[in-house]
């Protein structure tokens, strides 16, 4: 059954992560009527704590968002749990979204804060350890793995940069080229100057024991003991629920969205 919410908000926000809630809080303070729709899958959900956020260092991701929701609600913001499946409209007519349960909501403006999806290499064990001891950001989690044995999983040109960065947190860093990363001559010299070991070959799997990462196994080759693996994921904007490149999409060049 379709549920129509006749009231029109000044701003509809898709996504109630850090970005959507920050916008909601400020818009609420600006005395705008705001509705946030959130499917509760923030990018950092697997992480134990959020770091580098002054005054809340180490807070659990879910706790941070609960505080953010309460702050926004103080200013009259409405926050709904649900997934937007279709969206459309324009500045003249306003915007409308349809949720997974059929609810339709309207807004004079639409703010899309749906975040990113991290695409990880298809290596057994990697996804399960993501945000725990498979990491990407030294500023978020470098301190937690300081002085540990860190393996950088080659996944393109970015991996050399990650290896050089993580060397700040540990003197035991190995770059596994994984047939995906080819350091230039200058990069090879930088890696060598910082004592970063470079290992050729294809990474086949990760070894996990008792909920701890233990090793990186090469195809047909040796296994290397590690405490943590660093990988640069391919990050994609999370719009596929209601954005497809074509005349029915909400993309800037097509305009109207995919609402029937
Ligand atoms: C493992 C990991 C650890 C990290 N650690 C840190 C850290 O320690 N410190 C730090 O500063 N940063 C950290 N980051 C980065 C941080 O997670 C992001 O910067 C932050 O989450 C971005 O916020 P956002 O609101 O843009 O997106 P998100 O947090 O991903 O929130 C987007 C929200 O939109 C919702 N959504 C998406 N599509 C729809 C839809 N169609 N309908 C309704 N809702 C939808 C999602 O469910 C989600 O709740 C980390 C990232 C990762 C991956």
PDB file of N, CA and C and ligand atoms in Angstrom, residues 14-20 37-44 46-47 49-52 82-85 113-116 118 130-131 136 140-141 238 241-242, ligand 1:
ATOM      1  N   UNK A  14      18.502  12.538   2.076  1.00  0.00           N
ATOM      2  CA  UNK A  14      18.652  11.082   1.940  1.00  0.00           C
ATOM      3  C   UNK A  14      20.006  10.723   2.541  1.00  0.00           C
ATOM      4  N   UNK A  15      19.981   9.977   3.630  1.00  0.00           N
ATOM      5  CA  UNK A  15      21.219   9.573   4.299  1.00  0.00           C
ATOM      6  C   UNK A  15      21.381  10.309   5.615  1.00  0.00           C
ATOM      7  N   UNK A  16      21.420   9.540   6.694  1.00  0.00           N
ATOM      8  CA  UNK A  16      21.583  10.131   8.028  1.00  0.00           C
ATOM      9  C   UNK A  16      22.883   9.687   8.664  1.00  0.00           C
ATOM     10  N   UNK A  17      23.965   9.725   7.891  1.00  0.00           N
ATOM     11  CA  UNK A  17      25.301   9.520   8.451  1.00  0.00           C
ATOM     12  C   UNK A  17      25.824  10.855   8.959  1.00  0.00           C
ATOM     13  N   UNK A  18      27.145  10.942   9.125  1.00  0.00           N
ATOM     14  CA  UNK A  18      27.742  12.174   9.656  1.00  0.00           C
ATOM     15  C   UNK A  18      27.395  13.380   8.782  1.00  0.00           C
ATOM     16  N   UNK A  19      27.422  13.196   7.471  1.00  0.00           N
ATOM     17  CA  UNK A  19      27.165  14.329   6.569  1.00  0.00           C
ATOM     18  C   UNK A  19      25.703  14.752   6.621  1.00  0.00           C
ATOM     19  N   UNK A  20      24.805  13.782   6.462  1.00  0.00           N
ATOM     20  CA  UNK A  20      23.371  14.113   6.446  1.00  0.00           C
ATOM     21  C   UNK A  20      22.919  14.722   7.756  1.00  0.00           C
ATOM     22  N   UNK A  37      15.914  10.663   5.786  1.00  0.00           N
ATOM     23  CA  UNK A  37      15.616   9.228   5.630  1.00  0.00           C
ATOM     24  C   UNK A  37      16.942   8.490   5.626  1.00  0.00           C
ATOM     25  N   UNK A  38      17.045   7.489   6.494  1.00  0.00           N
ATOM     26  CA  UNK A  38      18.336   6.810   6.618  1.00  0.00           C
ATOM     27  C   UNK A  38      18.146   5.303   6.708  1.00  0.00           C
ATOM     28  N   UNK A  39      18.990   4.569   5.955  1.00  0.00           N
ATOM     29  CA  UNK A  39      18.891   3.102   5.961  1.00  0.00           C
ATOM     30  C   UNK A  39      19.903   2.479   6.923  1.00  0.00           C
ATOM     31  N   UNK A  40      20.574   3.311   7.714  1.00  0.00           N
ATOM     32  CA  UNK A  40      21.415   2.835   8.824  1.00  0.00           C
ATOM     33  C   UNK A  40      22.538   1.882   8.391  1.00  0.00           C
ATOM     34  N   UNK A  41      23.231   2.253   7.323  1.00  0.00           N
ATOM     35  CA  UNK A  41      24.401   1.472   6.906  1.00  0.00           C
ATOM     36  C   UNK A  41      25.584   2.405   6.668  1.00  0.00           C
ATOM     37  N   UNK A  42      26.054   3.072   7.730  1.00  0.00           N
ATOM     38  CA  UNK A  42      27.163   4.012   7.522  1.00  0.00           C
ATOM     39  C   UNK A  42      28.431   3.278   7.100  1.00  0.00           C
ATOM     40  N   UNK A  43      29.244   3.968   6.359  1.00  0.00           N
ATOM     41  CA  UNK A  43      30.448   3.372   5.776  1.00  0.00           C
ATOM     42  C   UNK A  43      31.375   2.775   6.832  1.00  0.00           C
ATOM     43  N   UNK A  44      31.476   3.439   7.978  1.00  0.00           N
ATOM     44  CA  UNK A  44      32.443   2.992   8.986  1.00  0.00           C
ATOM     45  C   UNK A  44      31.835   2.028  10.003  1.00  0.00           C
ATOM     46  N   UNK A  46      31.768  -1.149  10.430  1.00  0.00           N
ATOM     47  CA  UNK A  46      32.562  -2.246  11.013  1.00  0.00           C
ATOM     48  C   UNK A  46      33.647  -1.787  11.983  1.00  0.00           C
ATOM     49  N   UNK A  47      33.958  -0.487  12.010  1.00  0.00           N
ATOM     50  CA  UNK A  47      35.065  -0.016  12.854  1.00  0.00           C
ATOM     51  C   UNK A  47      34.657   0.002  14.326  1.00  0.00           C
ATOM     52  N   UNK A  49      35.930   2.055  16.634  1.00  0.00           N
ATOM     53  CA  UNK A  49      35.805   3.418  17.132  1.00  0.00           C
ATOM     54  C   UNK A  49      36.159   4.434  16.060  1.00  0.00           C
ATOM     55  N   UNK A  50      35.668   5.632  16.257  1.00  0.00           N
ATOM     56  CA  UNK A  50      35.980   6.746  15.353  1.00  0.00           C
ATOM     57  C   UNK A  50      37.127   7.534  15.974  1.00  0.00           C
ATOM     58  N   UNK A  51      38.151   7.780  15.179  1.00  0.00           N
ATOM     59  CA  UNK A  51      39.303   8.519  15.713  1.00  0.00           C
ATOM     60  C   UNK A  51      39.528   9.807  14.942  1.00  0.00           C
ATOM     61  N   UNK A  52      40.271  10.713  15.588  1.00  0.00           N
ATOM     62  CA  UNK A  52      40.600  11.978  14.938  1.00  0.00           C
ATOM     63  C   UNK A  52      39.449  12.964  14.989  1.00  0.00           C
ATOM     64  N   UNK A  82      14.529   4.019   6.791  1.00  0.00           N
ATOM     65  CA  UNK A  82      13.995   3.479   5.536  1.00  0.00           C
ATOM     66  C   UNK A  82      15.004   3.691   4.435  1.00  0.00           C
ATOM     67  N   UNK A  83      14.733   3.066   3.301  1.00  0.00           N
ATOM     68  CA  UNK A  83      15.647   3.217   2.165  1.00  0.00           C
ATOM     69  C   UNK A  83      14.912   3.899   1.023  1.00  0.00           C
ATOM     70  N   UNK A  84      15.519   4.940   0.510  1.00  0.00           N
ATOM     71  CA  UNK A  84      14.927   5.623  -0.648  1.00  0.00           C
ATOM     72  C   UNK A  84      15.206   4.769  -1.883  1.00  0.00           C
ATOM     73  N   UNK A  85      14.130   4.413  -2.579  1.00  0.00           N
ATOM     74  CA  UNK A  85      14.259   3.568  -3.768  1.00  0.00           C
ATOM     75  C   UNK A  85      14.065   4.363  -5.051  1.00  0.00           C
ATOM     76  N   UNK A 113      22.999  12.614   0.757  1.00  0.00           N
ATOM     77  CA  UNK A 113      24.187  12.407   1.613  1.00  0.00           C
ATOM     78  C   UNK A 113      24.315  10.907   1.878  1.00  0.00           C
ATOM     79  N   UNK A 114      24.345  10.159   0.792  1.00  0.00           N
ATOM     80  CA  UNK A 114      24.276   8.696   0.911  1.00  0.00           C
ATOM     81  C   UNK A 114      25.647   8.044   1.075  1.00  0.00           C
ATOM     82  N   UNK A 115      26.710   8.821   1.039  1.00  0.00           N
ATOM     83  CA  UNK A 115      28.037   8.278   1.335  1.00  0.00           C
ATOM     84  C   UNK A 115      28.625   7.429   0.218  1.00  0.00           C
ATOM     85  N   UNK A 116      29.577   6.606   0.610  1.00  0.00           N
ATOM     86  CA  UNK A 116      30.346   5.801  -0.346  1.00  0.00           C
ATOM     87  C   UNK A 116      30.214   4.320  -0.014  1.00  0.00           C
ATOM     88  N   UNK A 118      32.647   0.923  -0.287  1.00  0.00           N
ATOM     89  CA  UNK A 118      34.033   0.494  -0.521  1.00  0.00           C
ATOM     90  C   UNK A 118      34.050  -0.859  -1.213  1.00  0.00           C
ATOM     91  N   UNK A 130      37.481  -6.291   7.354  1.00  0.00           N
ATOM     92  CA  UNK A 130      37.441  -4.865   7.019  1.00  0.00           C
ATOM     93  C   UNK A 130      37.004  -4.032   8.230  1.00  0.00           C
ATOM     94  N   UNK A 131      37.797  -3.007   8.531  1.00  0.00           N
ATOM     95  CA  UNK A 131      37.461  -2.134   9.663  1.00  0.00           C
ATOM     96  C   UNK A 131      37.957  -2.686  10.987  1.00  0.00           C
ATOM     97  N   UNK A 136      42.344   1.053   5.936  1.00  0.00           N
ATOM     98  CA  UNK A 136      42.731   1.848   4.766  1.00  0.00           C
ATOM     99  C   UNK A 136      43.351   3.190   5.158  1.00  0.00           C
ATOM    100  N   UNK A 140      42.881   7.339  10.726  1.00  0.00           N
ATOM    101  CA  UNK A 140      41.778   6.745  11.496  1.00  0.00           C
ATOM    102  C   UNK A 140      42.287   5.639  12.409  1.00  0.00           C
ATOM    103  N   UNK A 141      43.215   4.790  11.910  1.00  0.00           N
ATOM    104  CA  UNK A 141      43.554   3.571  12.653  1.00  0.00           C
ATOM    105  C   UNK A 141      45.042   3.282  12.752  1.00  0.00           C
ATOM    106  N   UNK A 238      27.278   6.108  -3.369  1.00  0.00           N
ATOM    107  CA  UNK A 238      26.139   5.207  -3.188  1.00  0.00           C
ATOM    108  C   UNK A 238      24.847   5.879  -3.667  1.00  0.00           C
ATOM    109  N   UNK A 241      20.500   3.123  -5.754  1.00  0.00           N
ATOM    110  CA  UNK A 241      19.094   2.852  -5.465  1.00  0.00           C
ATOM    111  C   UNK A 241      18.168   3.732  -6.295  1.00  0.00           C
ATOM    112  N   UNK A 242      18.614   4.915  -6.616  1.00  0.00           N
ATOM    113  CA  UNK A 242      17.701   5.821  -7.315  1.00  0.00           C
ATOM    114  C   UNK A 242      18.389   6.631  -8.394  1.00  0.00           C
TER     115      UNK A 242
HETATM  116  C1  LIG B   1      36.385   1.176   8.160  1.00  0.00           C
HETATM  117  C2  LIG B   1      36.319   2.684   8.188  1.00  0.00           C
HETATM  118  C3  LIG B   1      36.757   3.379   9.306  1.00  0.00           C
HETATM  119  C4  LIG B   1      36.719   4.769   9.323  1.00  0.00           C
HETATM  120  N1  LIG B   1      37.187   5.409  10.424  1.00  0.00           N
HETATM  121  C5  LIG B   1      37.152   6.751  10.481  1.00  0.00           C
HETATM  122  C6  LIG B   1      37.679   7.459  11.605  1.00  0.00           C
HETATM  123  O1  LIG B   1      38.172   6.839  12.546  1.00  0.00           O
HETATM  124  N2  LIG B   1      37.633   8.815  11.596  1.00  0.00           N
HETATM  125  C7  LIG B   1      37.094   9.498  10.547  1.00  0.00           C
HETATM  126  O2  LIG B   1      37.061  10.730  10.593  1.00  0.00           O
HETATM  127  N3  LIG B   1      36.580   8.864   9.474  1.00  0.00           N
HETATM  128  C8  LIG B   1      36.608   7.519   9.407  1.00  0.00           C
HETATM  129  N4  LIG B   1      36.134   6.872   8.304  1.00  0.00           N
HETATM  130  C9  LIG B   1      35.483   7.671   7.256  1.00  0.00           C
HETATM  131  C10 LIG B   1      33.994   7.917   7.667  1.00  0.00           C
HETATM  132  O3  LIG B   1      33.352   6.666   7.804  1.00  0.00           O
HETATM  133  C11 LIG B   1      33.289   8.726   6.594  1.00  0.00           C
HETATM  134  O4  LIG B   1      33.981   9.924   6.374  1.00  0.00           O
HETATM  135  C12 LIG B   1      31.873   9.054   7.032  1.00  0.00           C
HETATM  136  O5  LIG B   1      31.164   7.874   7.360  1.00  0.00           O
HETATM  137  C13 LIG B   1      31.176   9.778   5.903  1.00  0.00           C
HETATM  138  O6  LIG B   1      29.889  10.127   6.331  1.00  0.00           O
HETATM  139  P1  LIG B   1      28.687  10.187   5.304  1.00  0.00           P
HETATM  140  O7  LIG B   1      27.528  10.695   6.073  1.00  0.00           O
HETATM  141  O8  LIG B   1      29.106  10.875   4.063  1.00  0.00           O
HETATM  142  O9  LIG B   1      28.439   8.657   4.842  1.00  0.00           O
HETATM  143  P2  LIG B   1      27.994   7.408   5.693  1.00  0.00           P
HETATM  144  O10 LIG B   1      28.529   7.462   7.066  1.00  0.00           O
HETATM  145  O11 LIG B   1      28.302   6.197   4.879  1.00  0.00           O
HETATM  146  O12 LIG B   1      26.423   7.585   5.821  1.00  0.00           O
HETATM  147  C14 LIG B   1      25.578   7.482   4.702  1.00  0.00           C
HETATM  148  C15 LIG B   1      24.217   7.061   5.221  1.00  0.00           C
HETATM  149  O13 LIG B   1      23.295   7.126   4.115  1.00  0.00           O
HETATM  150  C16 LIG B   1      22.463   5.990   4.176  1.00  0.00           C
HETATM  151  N5  LIG B   1      21.928   5.706   2.838  1.00  0.00           N
HETATM  152  C17 LIG B   1      22.605   5.357   1.719  1.00  0.00           C
HETATM  153  N6  LIG B   1      21.758   5.172   0.679  1.00  0.00           N
HETATM  154  C18 LIG B   1      20.523   5.423   1.171  1.00  0.00           C
HETATM  155  C19 LIG B   1      19.218   5.375   0.597  1.00  0.00           C
HETATM  156  N7  LIG B   1      19.019   5.068  -0.700  1.00  0.00           N
HETATM  157  N8  LIG B   1      18.159   5.662   1.385  1.00  0.00           N
HETATM  158  C20 LIG B   1      18.333   5.985   2.701  1.00  0.00           C
HETATM  159  N9  LIG B   1      19.550   6.046   3.286  1.00  0.00           N
HETATM  160  C21 LIG B   1      20.622   5.756   2.546  1.00  0.00           C
HETATM  161  C22 LIG B   1      23.370   4.872   4.699  1.00  0.00           C
HETATM  162  O14 LIG B   1      22.622   3.807   5.243  1.00  0.00           O
HETATM  163  C23 LIG B   1      24.189   5.624   5.739  1.00  0.00           C
HETATM  164  O15 LIG B   1      23.578   5.575   7.020  1.00  0.00           O
HETATM  165  C24 LIG B   1      36.191   5.487   8.230  1.00  0.00           C
HETATM  166  C25 LIG B   1      35.757   4.780   7.096  1.00  0.00           C
HETATM  167  C26 LIG B   1      35.806   3.403   7.073  1.00  0.00           C
HETATM  168  C27 LIG B   1      35.344   2.665   5.841  1.00  0.00           C
END
